[in-house]
Coordinates of C-alpha atoms and ligand atoms in Angstrom, one line a residue:
M1 CA 29.4 39.7 42.3
F2 CA 29.8 36.3 41.3
P3 CA 26.5 34.4 40.6
P4 CA 25.4 31.8 42.8
P5 CA 27.1 28.2 41.7
P6 CA 24.7 26.6 39.7
Q7 CA 22.2 24.5 41.3
S8 CA 23.3 21.0 41.6
Q9 CA 20.4 18.3 41.1
D10 CA 18.5 17.4 44.2
A11 CA 20.6 16.1 47.4
D12 CA 19.6 12.4 46.6
S13 CA 21.0 12.3 43.2
P14 CA 24.5 11.4 44.2
V15 CA 23.2 8.3 46.1
R16 CA 20.7 7.3 43.2
L17 CA 23.9 7.4 40.9
T18 CA 25.5 4.3 43.2
D19 CA 22.8 2.4 41.3
T20 CA 25.0 3.0 38.0
D21 CA 27.9 1.9 39.5
A22 CA 26.6 -1.2 41.2
A23 CA 25.3 -2.0 37.6
L24 CA 28.4 -1.5 35.8
A25 CA 30.5 -3.4 38.1
R26 CA 28.1 -6.2 37.6
L27 CA 28.1 -5.8 34.1
S28 CA 31.8 -5.7 34.3
A29 CA 31.9 -9.1 36.2
V30 CA 29.6 -10.7 33.9
Q31 CA 32.0 -9.6 30.9
K32 CA 34.9 -10.9 32.5
R33 CA 33.1 -14.3 33.1
Y34 CA 33.2 -14.1 36.8
L35 CA 29.2 -14.2 36.9
E36 CA 26.8 -15.4 34.3
D37 CA 24.0 -13.1 34.1
L38 CA 21.7 -12.7 30.6
Y39 CA 19.9 -9.7 31.9
I40 CA 22.3 -7.1 33.2
K41 CA 23.0 -5.8 29.4
H42 CA 19.6 -4.8 29.0
L43 CA 19.4 -2.7 32.3
V44 CA 22.7 -0.5 31.4
P45 CA 22.6 2.0 28.5
R46 CA 25.3 1.2 25.8
A47 CA 26.4 -2.0 27.8
H48 CA 28.5 -2.8 25.0
L49 CA 30.5 0.6 25.2
Q50 CA 31.4 0.0 28.8
S51 CA 34.8 -0.6 29.7
P52 CA 35.5 -3.5 32.4
R53 CA 36.2 -2.6 36.2
P54 CA 39.7 -3.6 37.4
P55 CA 40.3 -6.7 38.8
L56 CA 39.5 -5.8 42.6
I57 CA 36.3 -4.8 42.0
N58 CA 35.4 -7.6 39.6
I59 CA 36.4 -10.1 42.7
G60 CA 34.4 -8.2 45.2
T61 CA 31.3 -8.2 43.0
Y62 CA 31.8 -12.2 42.3
V63 CA 32.3 -12.6 45.9
R64 CA 29.3 -10.4 47.2
A65 CA 26.8 -12.1 44.3
T66 CA 27.9 -15.7 45.0
A67 CA 27.2 -15.5 48.8
I68 CA 23.8 -13.7 48.3
D69 CA 23.0 -15.9 45.5
E70 CA 23.5 -18.7 47.9
L71 CA 21.6 -17.1 50.6
V72 CA 18.7 -16.7 48.4
F73 CA 18.8 -20.0 46.6
Q74 CA 18.7 -21.5 50.5
W75 CA 15.8 -19.4 51.2
L76 CA 13.9 -20.7 47.9
Q77 CA 14.7 -24.4 48.6
T78 CA 13.4 -24.2 52.5
S79 CA 10.2 -22.8 51.3
A80 CA 10.0 -25.4 48.5
D81 CA 10.8 -28.5 51.0
R82 CA 8.2 -27.0 53.5
G83 CA 6.0 -27.1 50.3
M84 CA 5.3 -23.5 50.4
R85 CA 6.1 -20.4 48.0
C86 CA 8.2 -17.2 49.5
Q87 CA 8.2 -14.1 48.6
I88 CA 11.3 -11.6 48.2
V89 CA 11.0 -7.8 49.0
S90 CA 14.5 -6.1 47.5
L91 CA 14.9 -2.6 49.0
G92 CA 16.9 0.1 46.9
A93 CA 16.8 -2.8 44.2
G94 CA 18.2 -0.3 41.7
S95 CA 19.2 -1.9 38.5
D96 CA 19.5 -5.7 40.2
T97 CA 18.5 -8.7 37.8
R98 CA 17.8 -11.1 40.6
F99 CA 14.1 -11.5 39.9
W100 CA 14.7 -12.4 36.0
R101 CA 17.5 -15.2 37.0
I102 CA 15.1 -16.6 39.8
A103 CA 12.0 -16.5 37.4
T104 CA 13.7 -18.5 34.6
G105 CA 15.6 -20.8 37.2
A106 CA 14.9 -24.2 38.6
Q107 CA 13.2 -22.6 41.6
K108 CA 10.9 -20.5 39.9
H109 CA 7.9 -22.2 41.4
A110 CA 9.0 -21.5 44.9
L111 CA 8.6 -17.8 44.4
A112 CA 5.1 -16.1 45.1
A113 CA 6.2 -12.5 44.8
Y114 CA 9.1 -10.5 44.3
I115 CA 8.8 -6.8 44.9
E116 CA 11.5 -4.1 44.5
L117 CA 11.5 -0.6 45.9
D118 CA 13.4 2.5 44.9
F119 CA 13.3 6.1 44.5
P120 CA 11.0 7.0 41.7
E121 CA 13.7 8.4 39.4
I122 CA 15.1 4.7 39.6
T123 CA 11.9 2.9 39.2
S124 CA 10.9 4.6 36.1
K125 CA 14.0 4.3 34.5
K126 CA 13.8 0.5 35.2
A127 CA 10.0 0.0 34.0
M128 CA 10.9 1.7 30.9
A129 CA 13.9 -0.6 30.1
I130 CA 11.8 -3.7 31.0
R131 CA 9.5 -2.7 28.7
K132 CA 11.8 -1.9 25.9
S133 CA 13.4 -5.2 26.1
K134 CA 11.6 -8.1 25.0
D135 CA 13.9 -10.5 27.0
L136 CA 13.2 -8.8 30.5
S137 CA 9.5 -8.1 29.7
A138 CA 9.0 -11.7 28.5
V139 CA 9.7 -13.0 31.9
L140 CA 7.0 -10.7 33.7
G141 CA 4.2 -13.1 31.9
N142 CA 1.2 -12.5 29.6
P143 CA 1.2 -8.9 28.6
A144 CA -2.4 -8.2 29.5
D145 CA -1.3 -9.1 33.0
V146 CA 1.4 -6.3 33.1
M147 CA 0.4 -3.0 33.9
V148 CA 2.2 0.2 34.2
V149 CA 1.4 1.7 37.7
H150 CA 1.9 4.8 39.9
G151 CA 1.8 7.1 37.0
G152 CA 4.8 5.3 34.9
T153 CA 7.3 5.1 37.8
G154 CA 6.1 1.3 38.6
L155 CA 5.1 -2.1 37.3
K156 CA 2.6 -4.6 38.2
S157 CA 2.6 -8.3 36.8
L158 CA 1.3 -11.5 38.8
T159 CA 4.7 -12.3 40.5
Y160 CA 6.8 -9.2 39.8
H161 CA 6.2 -5.6 41.4
L162 CA 8.4 -2.6 41.0
I163 CA 7.3 0.2 43.2
P164 CA 8.5 3.8 44.0
A165 CA 9.4 4.6 47.5
D166 CA 11.7 6.7 49.5
L167 CA 12.6 4.3 52.5
R168 CA 13.4 7.1 54.6
L169 CA 10.0 8.1 55.1
P170 CA 7.8 6.8 58.1
P171 CA 6.9 3.1 57.0
A172 CA 3.1 3.7 58.2
D173 CA 3.0 6.5 55.1
T174 CA 5.2 4.5 52.4
L175 CA 5.4 0.6 53.1
S176 CA 1.9 0.0 55.1
K177 CA 0.1 1.7 51.9
L178 CA 2.2 0.7 49.0
L179 CA 2.5 -3.2 50.2
A180 CA -0.1 -4.1 52.8
S181 CA -3.2 -2.0 52.2
E182 CA -6.4 -4.1 52.8
G183 CA -7.9 -5.6 49.8
G184 CA -5.1 -4.9 47.9
A185 CA -1.9 -6.1 49.8
I186 CA 0.7 -7.5 47.7
L187 CA 2.6 -8.7 50.3
S188 CA 1.1 -11.7 52.2
P189 CA 2.0 -11.9 55.9
T190 CA 1.9 -15.5 56.3
L191 CA 4.9 -16.7 53.5
P192 CA 8.1 -16.9 54.5
T193 CA 9.9 -13.7 53.0
L194 CA 13.2 -12.3 52.3
L195 CA 14.4 -9.0 52.8
L196 CA 17.4 -7.8 50.2
F197 CA 19.2 -4.6 51.4
E198 CA 22.5 -4.3 49.0
C199 CA 24.3 -1.5 49.6
V200 CA 21.0 0.8 50.5
L201 CA 20.7 1.1 54.4
V202 CA 24.3 2.4 54.4
Y203 CA 23.0 5.5 53.0
M204 CA 20.2 6.1 55.4
A205 CA 20.3 7.1 59.3
P206 CA 20.4 4.0 61.5
S207 CA 16.7 4.9 62.6
A208 CA 15.4 5.0 59.6
S209 CA 16.7 1.7 58.9
S210 CA 15.4 0.0 62.1
A211 CA 12.1 1.7 61.0
V212 CA 11.8 -0.3 58.0
L213 CA 13.0 -3.6 59.7
K214 CA 10.7 -2.9 62.5
W215 CA 7.8 -2.5 60.0
F216 CA 8.7 -6.0 58.4
M217 CA 9.0 -7.7 61.9
D218 CA 5.4 -6.2 62.9
Y219 CA 3.7 -7.6 59.6
F220 CA 5.1 -10.9 60.0
S221 CA 4.9 -11.3 64.0
S222 CA 2.0 -13.4 64.2
S223 CA 2.1 -15.9 61.5
G224 CA 5.5 -15.5 59.2
I225 CA 8.7 -16.2 58.8
L226 CA 11.3 -13.2 57.9
G227 CA 14.6 -13.3 56.8
S228 CA 16.9 -10.3 55.6
I229 CA 20.2 -9.9 54.3
V230 CA 22.3 -6.7 54.4
Y231 CA 25.2 -6.1 52.4
E232 CA 27.3 -3.1 52.7
M233 CA 30.5 -1.4 53.7
F234 CA 31.5 -1.1 57.6
R235 CA 34.5 -0.6 59.6
L236 CA 35.0 2.9 58.5
Q237 CA 37.0 4.3 61.3
D238 CA 40.3 2.9 60.5
S239 CA 42.7 4.4 58.0
F240 CA 41.2 2.5 55.0
G241 CA 37.7 3.1 55.9
R242 CA 38.3 7.1 56.4
V243 CA 40.0 7.2 52.9
M244 CA 36.6 5.4 51.5
V245 CA 34.6 7.8 53.5
E246 CA 36.8 11.0 52.0
N247 CA 36.5 9.5 48.7
L248 CA 32.7 9.3 48.8
K249 CA 32.3 12.9 50.2
A250 CA 34.0 13.9 47.0
R251 CA 30.8 12.8 45.2
H252 CA 28.6 14.5 48.0
I253 CA 27.7 11.1 49.2
S254 CA 27.6 10.1 53.1
L255 CA 27.1 6.8 54.8
P256 CA 25.6 7.5 58.3
G257 CA 24.3 4.1 58.2
A258 CA 27.9 2.5 58.8
V259 CA 28.4 4.6 62.1
P260 CA 27.3 2.1 64.6
Y261 CA 29.0 -0.7 63.0
P262 CA 33.0 -0.5 63.6
D263 CA 33.7 -3.9 63.6
V264 CA 32.1 -7.3 62.1
A265 CA 31.0 -8.1 65.9
S266 CA 28.7 -5.2 65.7
L267 CA 27.0 -6.0 62.5
P268 CA 24.4 -8.7 63.8
G269 CA 23.3 -6.2 66.5
R270 CA 21.5 -4.8 63.6
F271 CA 19.2 -7.3 63.6
L272 CA 19.4 -8.8 67.3
N273 CA 18.8 -5.4 69.0
I274 CA 15.3 -5.1 67.4
G275 CA 14.1 -8.5 68.2
F276 CA 15.5 -11.0 65.4
T277 CA 16.0 -14.2 66.6
A278 CA 19.4 -14.9 65.0
A279 CA 21.6 -13.0 63.0
R280 CA 25.6 -13.4 61.9
A281 CA 27.9 -11.6 59.6
L282 CA 30.9 -12.5 57.8
T283 CA 33.4 -9.9 55.5
L284 CA 33.8 -10.6 52.2
K285 CA 37.3 -11.5 53.0
E286 CA 36.3 -14.4 55.2
I287 CA 33.5 -15.1 52.7
K288 CA 36.0 -15.8 49.8
K289 CA 38.3 -17.6 52.1
S290 CA 35.6 -19.9 53.8
C291 CA 32.8 -20.6 51.9
I292 CA 33.7 -20.5 48.4
S293 CA 34.6 -23.8 47.1
H294 CA 38.3 -24.2 46.0
A295 CA 37.2 -25.4 42.2
E296 CA 35.3 -21.9 41.9
L297 CA 38.7 -19.9 43.5
E298 CA 40.8 -21.7 41.2
R299 CA 38.6 -20.8 38.2
I300 CA 38.4 -17.1 39.1
S301 CA 42.0 -16.8 39.8
Q302 CA 42.6 -17.5 36.3
L303 CA 40.2 -15.1 34.9
E304 CA 42.7 -12.0 35.3
L305 CA 45.9 -11.2 36.9
V306 CA 45.6 -9.5 40.4
D307 CA 48.8 -7.8 41.6
E308 CA 47.2 -5.9 44.6
V309 CA 46.7 -8.9 46.7
E310 CA 47.2 -7.0 49.9
E311 CA 44.9 -4.4 48.9
L312 CA 41.9 -6.6 47.8
D313 CA 42.1 -8.4 51.3
L314 CA 41.7 -4.5 52.5
V315 CA 39.0 -3.8 50.2
L316 CA 37.2 -7.1 51.0
E317 CA 37.7 -6.6 54.8
H318 CA 35.7 -3.6 54.7
Y319 CA 32.5 -4.8 53.3
A320 CA 30.3 -7.6 55.0
I321 CA 27.2 -9.4 54.5
T322 CA 24.9 -9.8 57.6
W323 CA 21.8 -12.3 57.4
G324 CA 19.4 -12.3 60.2
L325 CA 16.3 -14.5 61.1
F326 CA 12.9 -13.5 62.6
A327 CA 10.8 -16.9 63.5
P328 CA 8.4 -15.6 66.0
Q329 CA 6.9 -19.1 66.2
S330 CA 9.5 -22.0 67.4
S331 CA 8.3 -24.9 65.4
A332 CA 8.4 -23.0 62.2
G333 CA 11.2 -21.4 62.7
A334 CA 13.1 -24.6 63.3
A335 CA 13.0 -25.6 59.5
W336 CA 14.7 -22.2 59.0
G337 CA 17.6 -22.6 61.8
K338 CA 20.0 -23.9 59.2
W339 CA 19.4 -21.0 56.5
G340 CA 22.8 -19.0 56.3
L341 CA 26.2 -19.3 54.8
S342 CA 28.4 -22.3 56.0
V343 CA 31.8 -21.8 56.8
K344 CA 34.3 -24.4 55.8
D345 CA 36.3 -25.9 58.5
T346 CA 39.9 -24.4 59.2
A347 CA 42.0 -27.5 58.2
Q348 CA 39.9 -27.7 54.9
V349 CA 40.7 -24.3 54.0
D350 CA 44.3 -24.5 54.9
E351 CA 44.5 -27.5 52.9
D352 CA 42.7 -25.3 49.8
E353 CA 45.5 -23.1 50.2
D354 CA 48.3 -25.2 49.9
Ligands
SAM1 C1 24.6 1.1 45.5 S1 22.9 1.1 44.7 C2 22.9 -0.5 45.0 C3 21.5 -1.4 44.0 C4 21.3 -2.6 44.2 N1 20.8 -3.3 45.4 C5 22.3 -3.4 43.9 O1 23.2 -4.1 44.8 O2 22.7 -3.5 42.6 C6 21.7 1.5 46.0 C7 20.5 1.9 45.6 O3 19.5 2.4 46.9 C8 18.8 3.2 46.2 N2 18.6 3.9 47.7 C9 19.3 4.8 48.5 N3 18.4 5.2 49.4 C10 16.9 4.9 49.2 C11 16.1 5.7 49.6 N4 16.1 6.4 50.8 N5 14.9 4.9 49.3 C12 14.9 4.3 48.1 N6 16.0 3.6 47.4 C13 17.3 4.2 47.9 C14 19.9 4.1 45.0 O4 18.5 4.6 44.4 C15 20.3 2.9 44.4 O5 19.5 2.6 43.5

């Protein structure tokens, strides 16, 4: 008789490994000068030995990062314009460096709290990397104000919080206790708050994602403003999408969160169906064409040779950014009504392309 196959690590380990893919993609886009990020190298082991990703991946990473940066920039700016500070909660944050980029940038004073959640295996690795790197830990502020928490799997500082959590569990057992427990709540229910879900909800059942969003809506329903950004793949029912699904299946990764979204028109429903006041979605192809300046497109076109233009478009058509606003009070909500990616008019786009 054959022995049983070796017990592979736990079932979530392939999903956790997607963080390595995301971090390597960002590092590559930085190495190739698509993006600037002084911090990512501290979060990728042996960063200097990693080889760059293909141009298609670099361009996708650039378009996604540029669009999300713009939405986050606008959120911070709108808060600052209203004389308020805001909160950002990044769910499935992985090795993301956004906190460090904001906390060392021109908008740092608009940030009241930045909270990152991920599986404990990921947060403990990140906590360790932060403590090991002077560049990362210096941004957290006075060392006396930085504490290792949750048995070494989390960090707590004046502004930055790194917290272990499985987002599929009932929010009453996780988010309520971790973010909102009375007396020590780290999330204020009254400050404008932006949720970031960069390539995470797609790995969860839609019911679990809705439960997370609803928990935040409830928390902000009496006096807050809530924004949310989701970036992920969709349209997986067509032939290109089916190949993506098969490739991921070979890595033991499934994408239950993409099932309700066969086309771009279906994406805002993620927010609107549960009571958000506004939502919109654009594919990365549309964003590249209509939201990025001609000068930037010109600049990135000179970084690398791209042979597979049609394949690039196909890839970019299967990823989208959806943003939603929950503004329970109409007067406060009006100030946030302009929040969103703005699309250049078609005539301008055509002119740019000539
Ligand atoms: C593709 S990575 C993206 C990381 C980061 N948001 C970025 O864009 O660079 C997906 C991340 O979601 C996390 N994740 C997936 N499912 C999760 C869950 N149920 N609870 C907490 N984190 C989860 C993974 O551990 C991983 O860090």
